[in-house]
Each structure stands twice: as structure tokens, then as C-alpha cells.
Backbone as a chain_set.jsonl record, in Angstrom:
{"seq": "MNEELPAIFCYTAWVVMGVSGCGKSTVGRSFAESEGLIFADADDFHPPANVAKMRRGEPLTDADRRPWLDELGRWLADHRLGVLACSALKADYRKTLTQHRPGLRFVHLAADYDAISKRMESREHFMPVKLLRSQFDTLEPPPPDQALILDATLPIDQLVAAMTSDARR", "coords": {"N": [[-251.149, -35.839, -102.241], [-251.75, -33.413, -99.717], [-254.916, -32.741, -98.489], [-255.801, -31.055, -96.534], [-254.671, -27.563, -95.386], [-251.992, -27.137, -93.87], [-251.78, -25.526, -90.692], [-249.716, -24.13, -90.28], [-248.733, -23.031, -92.83], [-248.317, -20.321, -94.601], [-249.193, -19.689, -97.062], [-251.18, -20.908, -100.039], [-250.83, -21.394, -102.583], [-247.881, -21.574, -104.691], [-245.829, -19.887, -106.907], [-242.735, -20.765, -108.729], [-240.44, -18.825, -109.996], [-238.843, -17.324, -112.776], [-235.928, -16.951, -115.139], [-235.526, -19.141, -118.183], [-233.886, -22.1, -117.475], [-233.079, -21.733, -114.756], [-233.986, -23.248, -112.871], [-236.563, -23.798, -112.094], [-238.375, -25.846, -112.203], [-237.0, -28.294, -111.159], [-236.63, -27.187, -108.511], [-239.08, -26.527, -107.674], [-240.551, -28.62, -107.806], [-239.39, -30.573, -106.014], [-239.805, -29.086, -103.796], [-242.567, -29.307, -103.754], [-242.823, -31.996, -103.461], [-241.649, -32.293, -100.997], [-243.444, -31.312, -99.199], [-245.635, -32.397, -99.778], [-247.64, -31.355, -101.682], [-249.315, -30.474, -104.946], [-247.804, -30.512, -107.952], [-247.231, -28.4, -110.958], [-245.819, -28.077, -114.274], [-245.258, -25.386, -116.004], [-244.251, -25.372, -118.495], [-245.476, -27.466, -119.579], [-247.892, -26.65, -120.452], [-247.72, -25.177, -122.706], [-248.876, -24.271, -125.919], [-248.69, -26.163, -128.874], [-247.737, -24.528, -130.799], [-246.37, -22.309, -129.621], [-244.356, -23.958, -128.484], [-243.066, -24.834, -130.88], [-242.292, -22.528, -132.112], [-240.229, -21.362, -130.215], [-238.58, -23.553, -130.341], [-237.477, -22.774, -133.205], [-236.041, -20.773, -132.339], [-237.141, -18.189, -131.838], [-238.391, -15.788, -129.914], [-241.138, -15.836, -127.585], [-244.398, -13.618, -127.884], [-246.085, -11.119, -125.789], [-248.794, -11.608, -126.872], [-248.45, -14.37, -127.609], [-248.274, -15.456, -125.003], [-250.394, -14.776, -123.545], [-253.063, -16.371, -123.649], [-251.677, -18.95, -122.589], [-250.785, -18.035, -119.955], [-253.515, -17.641, -118.962], [-254.588, -20.229, -118.815], [-252.682, -21.189, -117.191], [-253.267, -19.907, -114.999], [-255.779, -20.629, -114.335], [-255.398, -23.268, -113.655], [-254.102, -22.902, -111.185], [-256.14, -21.899, -109.762], [-257.782, -23.941, -109.854], [-256.49, -26.041, -108.078], [-256.152, -26.483, -104.952], [-253.827, -26.797, -103.07], [-250.992, -25.968, -104.411], [-248.045, -26.088, -106.439], [-246.626, -24.142, -109.1], [-244.18, -24.087, -111.48], [-243.015, -21.603, -113.201], [-242.224, -19.321, -115.695], [-243.055, -16.506, -115.424], [-242.229, -13.821, -116.192], [-242.886, -11.073, -116.445], [-244.243, -8.394, -114.397], [-246.871, -8.006, -115.043], [-247.702, -10.571, -116.143], [-247.546, -12.034, -113.692], [-249.502, -10.598, -112.418], [-251.7, -11.293, -113.841], [-251.699, -14.042, -113.263], [-252.257, -14.013, -110.349], [-254.731, -12.791, -110.411], [-256.21, -14.869, -111.151], [-255.873, -16.391, -108.92], [-255.862, -15.353, -106.017], [-253.571, -14.228, -103.52], [-251.213, -15.576, -104.259], [-247.719, -16.996, -103.604], [-244.796, -15.85, -104.887], [-241.703, -17.078, -105.893], [-238.561, -16.104, -106.717], [-236.071, -17.576, -108.457], [-232.972, -16.47, -108.874], [-230.255, -15.564, -110.887], [-227.256, -14.659, -112.48], [-226.697, -14.05, -116.024], [-224.376, -15.527, -117.06], [-224.241, -17.631, -115.459], [-226.455, -18.895, -115.563], [-226.734, -19.669, -118.333], [-224.401, -21.319, -118.597], [-225.687, -23.537, -117.391], [-227.8, -24.307, -118.773], [-226.581, -25.104, -121.151], [-226.148, -27.614, -120.573], [-228.257, -29.233, -120.55], [-231.287, -30.874, -121.882], [-234.0, -29.444, -123.753], [-236.743, -27.578, -125.074], [-236.28, -25.054, -125.2], [-233.966, -22.83, -126.46], [-230.723, -22.053, -125.787], [-229.927, -19.695, -127.187], [-232.072, -17.861, -126.864], [-231.888, -17.218, -124.205], [-230.972, -14.611, -123.644], [-233.093, -13.077, -124.564], [-235.146, -13.588, -122.345], [-233.819, -12.6, -120.277], [-233.947, -9.917, -121.058], [-236.546, -9.578, -120.854], [-237.389, -10.016, -118.289], [-238.835, -8.751, -115.516], [-237.853, -8.318, -112.622], [-239.342, -9.065, -109.631], [-240.058, -7.063, -106.645], [-238.524, -7.297, -103.433], [-240.937, -7.431, -101.531], [-242.651, -8.336, -102.843], [-242.027, -10.943, -103.585], [-240.256, -13.983, -102.708], [-236.777, -13.904, -102.811], [-234.439, -15.913, -104.343], [-231.107, -17.274, -104.501], [-230.433, -18.668, -107.398], [-228.347, -20.391, -107.644], [-227.485, -21.712, -105.538], [-227.404, -24.918, -103.523], [-230.043, -27.515, -104.34], [-231.279, -28.671, -102.081], [-230.902, -26.43, -100.088], [-232.408, -24.347, -101.378], [-234.888, -25.217, -101.279], [-235.303, -25.699, -98.432], [-235.297, -23.045, -97.602], [-237.561, -22.1, -98.898], [-239.329, -23.687, -97.538], [-239.15, -22.612, -94.826], [-239.869, -20.011, -95.3], [-242.583, -20.355, -95.895], [-243.735, -21.175, -93.78], [-243.572, -19.42, -91.974]], "CA": [[-251.306, -34.683, -101.824], [-252.386, -33.069, -98.529], [-256.103, -32.148, -98.676], [-255.929, -29.702, -95.471], [-254.021, -26.87, -95.444], [-251.273, -27.21, -92.55], [-251.958, -24.483, -90.148], [-248.398, -23.314, -90.25], [-248.463, -22.641, -93.966], [-248.869, -18.563, -94.866], [-249.645, -19.531, -98.496], [-251.745, -22.073, -100.348], [-250.013, -21.768, -103.852], [-246.685, -21.053, -104.944], [-245.239, -20.042, -108.217], [-241.496, -20.694, -108.592], [-240.23, -18.04, -111.445], [-237.392, -16.963, -113.106], [-235.92, -17.145, -116.697], [-235.419, -20.386, -118.35], [-232.55, -22.747, -116.797], [-232.987, -21.246, -113.64], [-234.023, -24.484, -111.798], [-237.859, -23.693, -111.377], [-239.023, -27.141, -112.3], [-236.345, -28.988, -110.154], [-237.014, -26.713, -107.142], [-240.61, -26.388, -107.48], [-240.988, -30.282, -107.92], [-238.717, -30.724, -104.895], [-240.611, -28.369, -102.647], [-243.966, -29.98, -103.514], [-242.741, -33.455, -102.802], [-241.442, -32.215, -99.411], [-244.794, -30.775, -98.447], [-247.01, -33.197, -100.091], [-248.287, -30.784, -102.497], [-249.436, -30.774, -106.131], [-246.734, -29.619, -108.848], [-247.196, -28.592, -112.303], [-244.629, -27.309, -114.957], [-245.842, -24.248, -117.071], [-243.765, -25.833, -120.023], [-246.387, -28.611, -120.162], [-248.977, -25.956, -120.749], [-247.383, -24.343, -123.831], [-249.578, -25.14, -127.11], [-247.672, -26.667, -130.065], [-247.418, -23.379, -131.911], [-245.426, -21.901, -128.892], [-243.293, -24.769, -128.435], [-242.512, -24.679, -132.337], [-241.816, -20.88, -132.099], [-239.093, -21.609, -129.356], [-237.538, -24.356, -130.883], [-237.152, -22.033, -134.113], [-235.19, -19.683, -131.788], [-238.066, -17.127, -131.806], [-238.993, -15.567, -128.431], [-242.452, -15.482, -127.51], [-244.801, -12.259, -127.542], [-247.221, -11.286, -124.899], [-249.946, -12.2, -127.432], [-248.359, -15.848, -127.636], [-248.324, -15.966, -123.464], [-251.658, -14.399, -122.87], [-253.816, -17.772, -123.407], [-251.06, -19.744, -121.702], [-250.98, -17.522, -118.739], [-254.82, -17.717, -118.405], [-254.724, -21.505, -118.769], [-251.834, -21.684, -115.981], [-254.09, -19.348, -113.847], [-257.112, -21.687, -113.989], [-254.798, -24.509, -112.992], [-253.761, -22.579, -109.93], [-257.343, -21.701, -109.104], [-258.433, -25.59, -109.555], [-255.891, -26.823, -107.194], [-256.133, -25.937, -103.5], [-252.382, -26.688, -102.489], [-250.394, -26.069, -105.705], [-246.87, -25.25, -106.842], [-246.435, -24.013, -110.613], [-242.886, -23.745, -111.926], [-243.51, -20.677, -114.306], [-241.102, -18.116, -115.631], [-243.584, -15.188, -114.854], [-241.062, -12.8, -116.268], [-243.101, -9.636, -116.236], [-245.047, -8.059, -113.48], [-248.367, -8.086, -115.702], [-248.056, -11.857, -116.119], [-247.656, -12.146, -112.524], [-250.793, -9.883, -111.905], [-252.611, -12.333, -114.599], [-251.58, -15.345, -112.464], [-252.811, -13.525, -109.141], [-256.241, -12.315, -110.425], [-257.133, -16.404, -110.976], [-255.642, -17.121, -107.445], [-255.263, -14.53, -105.275], [-252.765, -14.757, -102.701], [-249.966, -16.423, -104.64], [-246.504, -16.639, -103.104], [-243.791, -15.757, -105.915], [-240.361, -17.45, -105.493], [-237.93, -15.834, -107.785], [-235.119, -18.191, -108.627], [-232.259, -15.437, -109.748], [-228.83, -15.698, -111.073], [-226.858, -13.893, -113.763], [-226.707, -14.526, -117.471], [-223.484, -16.578, -117.319], [-224.4, -18.848, -114.585], [-227.761, -19.672, -116.244], [-226.389, -19.895, -119.68], [-223.848, -22.501, -118.53], [-226.513, -24.661, -116.809], [-228.779, -24.571, -120.071], [-225.98, -25.751, -122.084], [-225.907, -29.064, -120.374], [-229.866, -29.864, -120.63], [-232.149, -30.975, -123.026], [-235.116, -28.623, -123.773], [-237.328, -26.938, -126.339], [-235.664, -23.51, -125.08], [-232.534, -22.86, -126.796], [-229.667, -21.134, -125.161], [-229.952, -18.378, -127.886], [-233.127, -17.37, -126.427], [-231.845, -16.599, -122.71], [-230.945, -13.003, -123.685], [-234.647, -12.504, -124.596], [-235.541, -13.796, -121.119], [-233.11, -11.776, -119.499], [-234.49, -8.434, -121.494], [-238.012, -9.544, -120.713], [-237.645, -9.987, -116.865], [-238.951, -7.567, -114.615], [-237.649, -8.683, -111.364], [-240.313, -8.709, -108.391], [-239.421, -6.402, -105.629], [-238.66, -8.384, -102.372], [-241.839, -7.439, -100.864], [-243.658, -9.217, -103.613], [-241.576, -12.455, -103.809], [-239.349, -14.48, -101.908], [-235.955, -14.097, -103.912], [-233.416, -16.777, -103.818], [-229.927, -17.259, -105.5], [-230.526, -19.944, -108.085], [-227.037, -21.026, -107.827], [-227.465, -22.504, -104.155], [-228.027, -26.302, -103.946], [-231.567, -27.426, -104.264], [-232.033, -28.598, -100.577], [-230.92, -25.207, -99.265], [-233.415, -23.611, -101.659], [-236.298, -25.818, -100.702], [-235.36, -25.301, -96.916], [-235.408, -21.428, -97.475], [-239.036, -21.9, -99.429], [-239.975, -24.049, -96.461], [-239.169, -21.708, -93.876], [-240.953, -18.931, -95.819], [-244.089, -21.047, -95.894], [-244.069, -21.705, -92.425], [-243.109, -18.158, -91.006]], "C": [[-252.239, -34.428, -100.615], [-253.67, -32.279, -98.947], [-256.485, -30.803, -97.869], [-254.91, -29.007, -95.425], [-253.331, -27.149, -93.87], [-251.495, -25.837, -91.879], [-250.901, -23.593, -90.12], [-248.199, -22.668, -91.619], [-249.324, -21.0, -93.775], [-249.349, -18.554, -96.216], [-250.354, -20.85, -98.86], [-251.378, -22.454, -101.703], [-248.932, -20.915, -104.009], [-246.227, -20.768, -106.468], [-243.637, -19.748, -108.115], [-241.124, -20.061, -110.018], [-238.815, -17.674, -111.671], [-237.092, -17.368, -114.514], [-235.498, -18.649, -116.954], [-234.161, -20.978, -117.904], [-232.38, -22.244, -115.382], [-232.989, -22.086, -112.348], [-235.728, -24.392, -111.101], [-238.428, -25.116, -111.382], [-238.552, -27.911, -110.929], [-236.821, -28.438, -108.711], [-238.346, -26.698, -106.773], [-241.018, -27.816, -107.257], [-240.411, -30.677, -106.293], [-239.524, -30.351, -103.453], [-241.971, -28.991, -102.589], [-244.006, -31.255, -103.07], [-242.546, -33.354, -101.323], [-242.656, -31.929, -98.82], [-246.07, -31.505, -98.739], [-247.946, -32.356, -100.921], [-248.446, -31.107, -104.061], [-248.601, -30.126, -107.098], [-247.401, -29.63, -110.379], [-246.166, -27.586, -112.885], [-245.283, -26.615, -115.94], [-245.402, -24.922, -118.458], [-244.931, -26.772, -120.431], [-247.882, -28.08, -120.696], [-249.12, -25.433, -122.312], [-248.289, -25.125, -124.872], [-248.352, -25.068, -127.974], [-246.99, -25.488, -130.638], [-246.311, -22.44, -130.998], [-244.135, -22.708, -128.948], [-242.318, -24.614, -129.845], [-241.727, -23.506, -132.396], [-240.315, -20.684, -131.334], [-238.159, -22.162, -129.999], [-236.855, -23.617, -132.146], [-236.112, -20.789, -133.473], [-236.072, -18.465, -131.735], [-238.72, -16.815, -130.341], [-240.524, -15.384, -128.631], [-242.975, -14.274, -127.185], [-245.595, -12.479, -126.377], [-248.295, -11.711, -125.527], [-249.709, -13.739, -127.441], [-248.742, -16.119, -125.996], [-249.468, -15.722, -122.981], [-252.592, -15.817, -122.546], [-253.149, -18.677, -122.541], [-251.125, -19.469, -120.353], [-252.406, -17.722, -118.277], [-255.036, -19.227, -118.105], [-253.811, -21.873, -117.022], [-252.641, -21.151, -114.625], [-255.378, -20.265, -113.498], [-256.746, -22.911, -113.496], [-254.677, -24.085, -111.658], [-255.22, -22.363, -109.201], [-258.212, -22.981, -108.943], [-257.73, -26.332, -108.365], [-255.553, -25.918, -105.745], [-254.867, -25.672, -103.008], [-251.708, -26.773, -103.842], [-248.887, -25.265, -105.777], [-246.729, -25.354, -108.385], [-244.851, -23.51, -110.672], [-243.368, -22.875, -113.286], [-242.576, -19.554, -114.605], [-241.841, -16.783, -115.195], [-242.682, -14.069, -114.983], [-241.526, -11.334, -116.124], [-244.151, -9.504, -115.077], [-246.486, -8.144, -114.079], [-248.412, -9.614, -115.909], [-248.139, -12.398, -114.494], [-249.306, -11.914, -111.689], [-251.778, -10.708, -112.721], [-252.812, -13.465, -113.655], [-252.544, -15.291, -111.058], [-254.453, -13.211, -109.17], [-256.971, -13.765, -110.571], [-256.706, -16.667, -109.839], [-254.702, -16.129, -106.747], [-254.289, -15.149, -104.207], [-251.504, -15.713, -102.869], [-248.521, -16.083, -103.887], [-245.475, -16.922, -104.642], [-242.578, -16.193, -105.244], [-239.493, -17.249, -106.637], [-236.398, -16.457, -107.675], [-233.913, -17.196, -109.462], [-230.956, -15.783, -109.827], [-228.57, -14.862, -112.278], [-226.784, -14.846, -114.899], [-225.624, -16.01, -117.527], [-223.676, -17.926, -116.457], [-225.642, -19.7, -115.12], [-227.477, -20.349, -117.617], [-225.39, -21.211, -119.713], [-224.561, -23.714, -117.9], [-227.437, -24.965, -118.189], [-227.886, -25.415, -121.048], [-225.946, -27.206, -122.222], [-227.222, -29.649, -120.071], [-230.345, -29.933, -121.82], [-233.599, -30.197, -122.815], [-235.347, -27.962, -124.892], [-236.589, -25.622, -126.317], [-234.411, -23.429, -125.515], [-231.938, -21.795, -126.092], [-229.574, -19.63, -125.626], [-231.169, -17.669, -127.478], [-233.274, -16.898, -124.922], [-231.526, -15.143, -122.642], [-232.232, -12.315, -123.525], [-235.076, -12.49, -123.194], [-235.026, -12.832, -120.352], [-233.727, -10.025, -119.784], [-235.913, -8.502, -120.956], [-238.266, -9.423, -119.363], [-237.589, -8.81, -116.451], [-238.922, -8.26, -113.128], [-238.668, -8.355, -110.35], [-239.538, -8.005, -107.537], [-239.526, -7.411, -104.297], [-239.869, -8.323, -101.509], [-242.998, -8.225, -101.649], [-243.247, -10.691, -103.904], [-240.411, -12.617, -103.048], [-238.001, -14.794, -103.048], [-234.811, -14.928, -103.447], [-232.333, -16.79, -104.931], [-230.04, -18.693, -106.131], [-229.454, -20.925, -108.045], [-226.902, -21.702, -106.47], [-227.942, -24.232, -104.586], [-229.394, -26.438, -103.566], [-231.908, -27.639, -102.755], [-231.961, -27.388, -99.945], [-232.051, -24.247, -100.104], [-234.815, -24.223, -101.264], [-236.386, -25.604, -99.107], [-235.646, -23.917, -96.812], [-237.206, -21.167, -97.861], [-239.773, -22.625, -98.196], [-240.235, -23.238, -95.332], [-239.997, -20.533, -94.083], [-242.307, -19.287, -95.55], [-244.677, -21.131, -94.584], [-244.112, -20.484, -91.147], [-244.437, -17.677, -90.335]], "O": [[-253.292, -35.046, -100.458], [-253.565, -31.281, -99.66], [-257.153, -29.843, -98.253], [-253.892, -29.699, -95.411], [-254.026, -27.336, -92.872], [-251.366, -24.898, -92.664], [-251.086, -22.387, -89.955], [-247.454, -21.688, -91.607], [-250.342, -20.645, -93.182], [-249.902, -17.535, -96.629], [-250.198, -21.832, -98.134], [-251.527, -23.616, -102.08], [-248.913, -19.753, -103.604], [-246.372, -21.738, -107.212], [-243.22, -18.733, -107.556], [-241.428, -20.641, -111.061], [-237.874, -17.733, -110.88], [-237.905, -18.081, -115.102], [-235.149, -19.339, -115.996], [-233.218, -20.19, -117.98], [-231.267, -22.467, -114.905], [-232.411, -21.911, -111.275], [-236.061, -24.779, -109.981], [-239.0, -25.454, -110.345], [-239.254, -28.137, -109.943], [-237.328, -29.189, -107.878], [-238.703, -26.852, -105.605], [-241.901, -28.046, -106.431], [-241.239, -31.084, -105.478], [-239.759, -31.024, -102.45], [-242.507, -29.196, -101.499], [-244.944, -31.709, -102.415], [-243.098, -34.1, -100.514], [-242.829, -32.462, -97.724], [-247.176, -31.363, -98.218], [-249.132, -32.678, -100.848], [-247.72, -32.001, -104.494], [-248.73, -28.903, -107.04], [-247.956, -30.604, -110.887], [-245.731, -26.589, -112.309], [-245.908, -27.266, -116.777], [-246.179, -24.977, -119.411], [-245.289, -26.801, -121.608], [-248.771, -28.775, -121.188], [-250.154, -25.299, -122.966], [-248.47, -26.34, -124.791], [-247.38, -24.315, -127.919], [-245.791, -25.493, -130.917], [-245.424, -21.862, -131.625], [-243.062, -22.266, -129.359], [-241.118, -24.34, -129.844], [-240.541, -23.541, -132.725], [-239.42, -19.977, -131.797], [-237.088, -21.625, -130.284], [-235.639, -23.792, -132.223], [-235.514, -20.004, -134.209], [-235.361, -17.487, -131.504], [-239.478, -17.601, -129.773], [-241.044, -14.888, -129.631], [-242.37, -13.625, -126.331], [-245.844, -13.594, -125.919], [-249.028, -12.339, -124.763], [-250.709, -14.44, -127.289], [-249.536, -17.034, -125.774], [-249.783, -16.345, -121.967], [-252.782, -16.243, -121.407], [-253.844, -19.26, -121.71], [-251.439, -20.34, -119.542], [-252.507, -17.998, -117.082], [-255.695, -19.477, -117.096], [-254.205, -22.548, -116.071], [-252.68, -21.721, -113.535], [-255.786, -20.469, -112.355], [-257.573, -23.64, -112.948], [-255.141, -24.866, -110.827], [-255.324, -22.71, -108.025], [-259.129, -23.102, -108.131], [-258.36, -27.175, -107.726], [-254.842, -24.92, -105.629], [-254.61, -24.562, -102.542], [-251.935, -27.826, -104.437], [-248.64, -24.154, -105.308], [-246.709, -26.455, -108.935], [-244.427, -22.618, -109.937], [-243.973, -23.383, -114.23], [-242.18, -18.87, -113.661], [-241.155, -15.965, -114.583], [-242.37, -13.398, -113.999], [-240.744, -10.46, -115.751], [-244.878, -10.465, -114.828], [-247.32, -8.434, -113.221], [-249.589, -9.954, -115.791], [-248.963, -13.284, -114.265], [-249.955, -12.574, -110.878], [-252.866, -10.813, -112.154], [-253.934, -13.812, -113.287], [-253.334, -16.169, -110.71], [-255.231, -13.347, -108.226], [-258.136, -13.901, -110.195], [-257.414, -17.602, -109.466], [-253.477, -16.002, -106.766], [-254.205, -16.364, -104.03], [-250.942, -16.388, -102.007], [-248.264, -14.91, -103.617], [-245.463, -17.966, -105.295], [-242.342, -15.774, -104.111], [-239.552, -18.069, -107.553], [-235.582, -15.931, -106.918], [-233.975, -17.198, -110.691], [-230.446, -16.322, -108.844], [-229.47, -14.419, -112.991], [-226.8, -16.075, -114.829], [-225.932, -17.146, -117.888], [-223.297, -19.047, -116.795], [-225.741, -20.926, -115.083], [-227.952, -21.441, -117.932], [-225.474, -22.042, -120.617], [-224.014, -24.817, -117.91], [-227.646, -26.152, -118.439], [-228.392, -26.333, -121.693], [-225.811, -27.903, -123.228], [-227.248, -30.604, -119.294], [-229.971, -29.222, -122.753], [-234.242, -30.361, -121.779], [-234.449, -27.705, -125.694], [-236.29, -25.104, -127.392], [-233.609, -24.069, -124.835], [-232.534, -20.754, -125.816], [-229.295, -18.652, -124.932], [-231.16, -16.542, -127.973], [-234.277, -16.386, -124.425], [-231.804, -14.502, -121.629], [-232.524, -11.389, -122.767], [-235.399, -11.388, -122.751], [-235.819, -12.156, -119.696], [-233.884, -9.167, -118.916], [-236.439, -7.443, -120.613], [-239.271, -8.789, -119.042], [-236.76, -7.943, -116.723], [-239.95, -8.681, -112.598], [-238.847, -7.143, -110.23], [-238.327, -8.221, -107.566], [-240.469, -8.189, -104.152], [-239.906, -9.208, -100.654], [-244.04, -8.638, -101.14], [-244.027, -11.511, -104.39], [-239.654, -11.698, -102.736], [-238.077, -15.649, -103.931], [-234.263, -14.737, -102.362], [-232.564, -16.402, -106.076], [-229.785, -19.716, -105.496], [-229.605, -22.106, -108.359], [-225.888, -22.399, -106.435], [-228.571, -24.637, -105.564], [-229.937, -25.741, -102.709], [-232.719, -26.895, -102.202], [-232.898, -27.122, -99.193], [-232.582, -23.366, -99.427], [-235.754, -23.488, -100.958], [-237.471, -25.358, -98.58], [-236.308, -23.584, -95.828], [-237.939, -20.341, -97.317], [-240.846, -22.129, -97.852], [-241.369, -23.128, -94.866], [-240.734, -20.085, -93.205], [-243.09, -18.512, -95.001], [-245.883, -21.152, -94.335], [-244.477, -20.538, -89.973], [-244.423, -16.733, -89.545]]}, "num_chains": 1, "name": "protein.A"}
């Protein structure tokens, strides 16, 4: 990981966000690797009770998410140059993360329900496809002035290139 922030970077931490199955982990990890940054997947921070609830097909509540979001915020605050893959579905969730780490750059990987549903059907994950609708129902898309909004159906290399371009503007 780079210890020094390249002068050309506009941000020091990124949150790649969106509904389950949009490619947050893949794109976030690829971007982090290309820029020599540390990467974390918010899924790895879920307490066992949250994972069990999702496996049962039950959507998480705001109360379920609050301690998880605080832990993610602490991770962001502790890592000088970091990329976090995190759903960050609501404006309030993004506000919590930003309170821990001001100046975050949110990157919203956006696509429609059908495209994401098809992608989810072909992967192994504790989040079942039947919960995808609840994610779309919960999603409060960030406005363009608060996030880089990218088409999640684009190839990974194009998404990473767009993030790199944005980071160096």
C-alpha cells in the first residue's frame, strides 16, 4: 500500500456502493490494486447475527446496520488510503460513514433490477436473490454532486478507469 498520497489524487478514501450483486467488491478491489490502496469488503464486517438473518431471507433493519456502519466508519478513519465496498444504500448510512471519515468519495455502481438479479443468480453469497428487491426498495441513490455514478454493467476495466480518472481530476 502507498503510504504517501499521490498529489494527483483528489480523495484519500473511496466507498464503492450499490445494491448487492452490483460489483462493489470486484470493482473496489480492482481499483485498490491498480492504485496501491488498501481494500476492505463491508460483508466481512457483518456480525454473525446479520449474516444469519440474511441467509434466512430476512432484510436487515436500520438497527441491525447501525453498529456495522460504525465499525466500517472506524475502519475508514484508521486507514489513510482506503477503498471500502459497502452497500451504503441510504443517505443516512453515507452520512454515518462520512462522520467517521470526512471527504469520502462515493462511487455508486448502478443498474436495474433485472441486470443485477441475473448476476446474483450466478454467484455464491450469503445474500439470497430474494432479498434484492428489499435492497432496491431501501436504496436512496446519491445525487451526481455527491457521488460518481457508474453503469454497473460496464466491463470492470472501464469502471476502474472511470474511477481512476475521477480520482485524478
